[in-house]
Amino acid sequence: MTETDKKIEIMGNEKPRIGIYVCHCGVNIGGVVSVPDLVEYAKTLPDVTVGREYKFFCSDVGQKMIKEDIEAGLINRVVVAACSPRMHEPTFRIACKEAGLNQFLFEMANIREHSTWVHMKDTEGAYEVAKDHIRLAIAKARELAPLAVQKVKVEPTTLIIGAGITGMNSALNLSAAGYKVYLVERSATIGGHMAQLDKTFPTMDCSSCILTPKMSEISRDKNIELLTYSEVEEVTGYVGNFEVTIKKKPHYVDQEKCNGCGICVDSCPISVGNEFELGLATRKAIYVPFPQAVPSEYTIDMDSCVVCGICARESVCEPLAINYDDKPEYITVDIGTIIVATGYDEYDPSGLKQYGYGKYDNVITGLQMERLLSSFGPVIGKPVKPSDLKDPHSIAFLQCVGSRNFREGGNKYCSRVCCMYATKQARQYKEKHPEADIYIFYMDIRAFGKGYEEFYESAARDYGINYVRGRIAEVRENPLNHNIIIRSEDTLLQQPIEVEVELFVLSAAIEPRADSDSITTLLRIQKSADGFFLEAHPKLRPVDTLTEGIFIAGVSQGPKDIPDSVAQAKAAAASAIALMAKGEVEIEPFFAVIHADRCSGCGMCIENCAYGAIEYVDDRRFGTIASVNVALCKGCGACSGNCRSSAIDIIGFSSEQLHSMITKRQ
Amino acid sequence: MTEPIVETKQSENKEWEPKIIAFLCNWCSYAGADLAGVSRIQYPPNIRIVRVPCSGRINAYFIIKSLTDGWDGVLISGCHPGDCHYISGNLVARRRFAILKELLEFFGIEPGRVNFMWASAAEGERFAVLVRKATEIVKKLGPNTKFEKKW
Amino acid sequence: MSENVEKYIKRKVYKVTSSRITQKFVDAGLEKLRACINCGTCTGSCPSGRRTAIRTRSVLRRALTGDETVLEDIDIWLCSTCYNCYERCPRDIPVTDMIIKLRNIAVEEGNILDAHFGLANKIFYVTGHGVPANGEANKKWQDLRESYGLPPLPPTVHMHPEAVKECQELMKSVGFRDLLDKIEKIKEKEKAEAEKDKEEEK
Amino acid sequence: MSEENKWKYGFFLGCVAPNRYPMIESSIRAVFDHLGAEILELEGASCCPAPGVFRAFHIPTWLVIAARNITIAEELGVDIITGCNGCYGTLRDAWIELEHEPELKKMVNEHLAKIGRQFKGSIEPKHIVQALYQDMGLDYLRGFVKHKFKDLKVAVHYGCHIIKPSDKRPWGGECEDPTFLDEIVEITGAKSIDYVDKLMCCGAGGAVRTAVKEVSADFSREKLKNMRDAGADIIVDCCPFCHLQLDLGQMEANSIYKDMIGEPYKIPVVYLTQLLGLSFGIDPNLLGLIKNHDLKGVTPFIPIESFLEKVKSQLT
């Protein structure tokens, strides 16, 4: 028996002496219910030997009060009635541990989130709830048992899903710290949306100039295993020890043989809409997404390919690299940490029929405008009206299309980048066409970033861009010239106005990926109400998820601009490194245990276990019974819930503990 | 050791308020209840929350025991189907409660005293709505006296 | 006072007078109005505002800030209830319903046009139709009906005097009769005052 | 008829159709009869009451009287059809509000109890267009088309309350670009032309016409201009009040806005079932298309003879 085990055994046999600490949490709790009364009440409960109140128990001083009681031998169980355990359980566990008490002899009563905050106007009700939550926590505390922490190794390898500017930055940081990275990207190139942008606000540096060097850096990096045209198929395991299966989709082109001559593209008879150009140009069924793509690999899009066989001819493909029978390939890798950086989709404004997108030629989205402005875009950086391919003499931008819209089909949130990108696009066009009339219809201009307000001010002052405060009501097309006639209110004039422009740009919202559910299901992470991935804490754990070892970064967590995305990318990399640098991580020893004497060997638990953690063993005394493989068990309790003979228990949420909470009521 | 009898009956001139025990899974519904708190969404003070790892942890015994021990209602809430942190614990729970429902009715427990629901970590508002609904139902059913000892 | 003082000094400072209307909105369950971000989608969508002085957003803004003069404003009667604003409001505010509610509040205070009052009091209350065809004055419409093979009067309240009674019973029960009587008194008083002013002027 | 009793409706007449434009009433009766739908009378029904007028005066009165009208159909156990957008707006909005708000329903039934009625919500108020398009369907209607119009350019006028508020209408939330009325019109061979601000209001509703006729006339003036610019032969609508505004209002616009208009407007205004009926081969007399010229000062004010002349050759 080790020293720790001995200690644990002693602690477990002691009669409970419970200390109850009721936190005021400033006025969050104390302002709604009487904390002294709660303490007095708690002290009447059996085995409670100490009861105290304090403004903030999470503070150093507060923790010290608890530690002193432990060290003085007054208590051997700690119950803190305060906020959610999801907030401060780790804090107090560490405090217990530092004072020499087993950290699992601690319990929390959530009287803030679950009482004073949700019953603010019903102080009596809040008090009753708080009382009961304290009583329940004390009941559970009485049944707590000391446990030995489990330590597991952490594989020094990170999986990054998505290779846009966020995923790329995380990858480079991790690699620089010496960790192996699997960078998985589902499209045929890395770079993400940033590769589609022309210039970036507010510095006006060319997007490609700052992005493409990073892209080639990624492709050269020995620590980064770049898997483009690949998707994560399956993730099992837990923090430090994930097992990840990645599907490499077939290119139908043997990359080993291909010499990148491009003759196949010229010879391909099939033209389809080019996704990278957002339908403003076409591509062939065999293609490279765009000239600077990394890796520069040819791919056949089998949804459009008619397998005519032309590209496979030796006269076209001299090295005979075309392989129509190419099959997907699956690889399985051991992963310690995961970073999700899957980015966003642009909102499709065709549902807002009053704006004519999809109906009138000269109505486009912000991202399409970006391609028109791009020097390597379909019109080489000289935006034209789609109706006649001539320079527009007037352009109107409409902000908040699909953002700040509380109607069905709209997004309630602000997309955070549109004010600036519209201003940027307007300035770019004005630079080339100083005579053009540019209008930006807005509700509020949100120029919150570094240098943004200055950028906006200059757009109005130096460039003469007309900012009109009003949300456009409707537009119609002038049938003679395909101009767009806009109806709006100038809310500052309090007048309805009509403006005719030649090009109408909808600053479309940023939306969660349409298929982001596949990620939440794959990784068991959550989404917030806006559909973006949910962070563990909005302020203090912005890149963590509720699942340990999995981090989120960039726009997949919520709309943000490039600087913020990169900041999160680096934060997520740092968080992953923090886990991996230690080489091991402590996990809660909350597993299923089987009481061999009660097990009837029915096998129900084996069927219910999603992890295959239970198997039959032959017991010398009890015959064929179930047995738990602790390495695989996650402690969910699905087995225990179905056990007819109550032979399975879950450490940490034991039947005794739950039972004590239920029955302490008359 | 004798437990003190906790006073839960309200004074006579006040409307009777049911007490409902709520088993919330740690990953979705408990977080959803936290979000309701953080968002200051108000709901009636009738539930007492017990955190469990997964709705799959809750077996028939806990539910029946809660009722025989005088809770007026039981509420179990887990992740939405497909969102379970433990892959399928919530589905195991769903199957289990579908069967249990009939058993409870056989026992004479009114349907509605035991509520099974989903609420995700992002659904603070939904959580509050469901609690309001469950409270209303149990309030209508009146105090749970089926298991009171009459001798 | 010099002419220029009259002409140029506009000392009017806008005063938020009361929250009476706002409270009535809230009482009617229309507190969504508080979420208005003044984007102007309603005004821009309004076909009436393109030819009249109604500015939907301003009307609601005035109601929200408690400017009771909005109740006397003819503008609120120039909305044709086309529901464009209702459909497009990004804050999901039922704008048209708000205007209707505002009109209700105005009517309660006696702010109703004579033509509207007459329509309610002399036609709808009496006949049960908003556009009736009964009586000698409407003979040509009865003839027109007959010319298409229809009976001279439709099988509505026009053919059922007891149905007219039912409607009147309901209007009494729901307080419409009292409202009409109240307005009639207000209107009479206003008329008397106007005549008095005229006399005095003479 | 084999289709008899397939559809049974209570016909809510309203005010303007029976009392000013009886040709609308008779054409609806003729067409629905021709299509095999049974029409029951809602005896003793009153004004719906008009949504822009009486609802704007006193919402509870509007709700209670509307509920009374619905109870008449409930007693017969049939869905309501109405040919009027205003009546449709009132009956449908009231029906939905009462269905969704138990407190309102309780209030309304307390009043109705005094005249021995009760609102149950057991039947649905429908527009005749809804009955034609959703209950019967275009394919069914096509089967009745006998004459196809050639070179007939129709400016379709939806009106407002048949599509809005869209959350209380049966068109799947569509209110910016509906097509159902155009589709019905086009089964007759007529061409529904696109014109500027097609969905714009006629200007009559919301008590505006009663308040300031000149404002309503200016709405109509704008609509008529857009229709004429697009080359419309006739206007087809599905609401008697819009019909009145586009017919009588056309005369008013011609006189009030003479200077702006130039050549006076004289676009015939045809109600949907009049057009359908003609195409189905129903006697124009039954459709109220043949005017008795002995009657003076009656509707329609804009002669429709040019329309009849145009299609005459196609009706044989």
Short mmCIF file of C-alpha atoms in Angstrom, two decimals, chain A residues 28 63 68 74 110 201 208 237-239 284 346 351 353 401 494 498 548 584:
data_model
loop_
_atom_site.label_atom_id
_atom_site.label_comp_id
_atom_site.label_asym_id
_atom_site.label_seq_id
_atom_site.Cartn_x
_atom_site.Cartn_y
_atom_site.Cartn_z
CA ASN A 28 -24.90 38.37 -6.21
CA GLN A 63 -9.59 30.06 0.58
CA GLU A 68 -7.11 27.04 8.31
CA LEU A 74 -11.95 21.20 12.70
CA ASN A 110 -24.83 26.15 -6.46
CA PHE A 201 -8.69 46.51 -43.12
CA SER A 208 -2.34 37.25 -50.29
CA GLY A 237 -10.71 8.40 -26.46
CA TYR A 238 -10.24 11.30 -24.11
CA VAL A 239 -7.89 14.12 -23.21
CA LYS A 284 -13.21 22.64 -65.07
CA GLU A 346 -21.39 33.55 -45.74
CA GLY A 351 -34.26 34.67 -48.65
CA LYS A 353 -36.43 38.88 -51.40
CA VAL A 401 -27.86 41.72 -44.16
CA GLN A 494 -36.50 61.53 -41.15
CA GLU A 498 -34.81 56.87 -53.26
CA GLU A 548 -11.05 18.60 -21.81
CA GLU A 584 0.44 13.93 -18.20
#
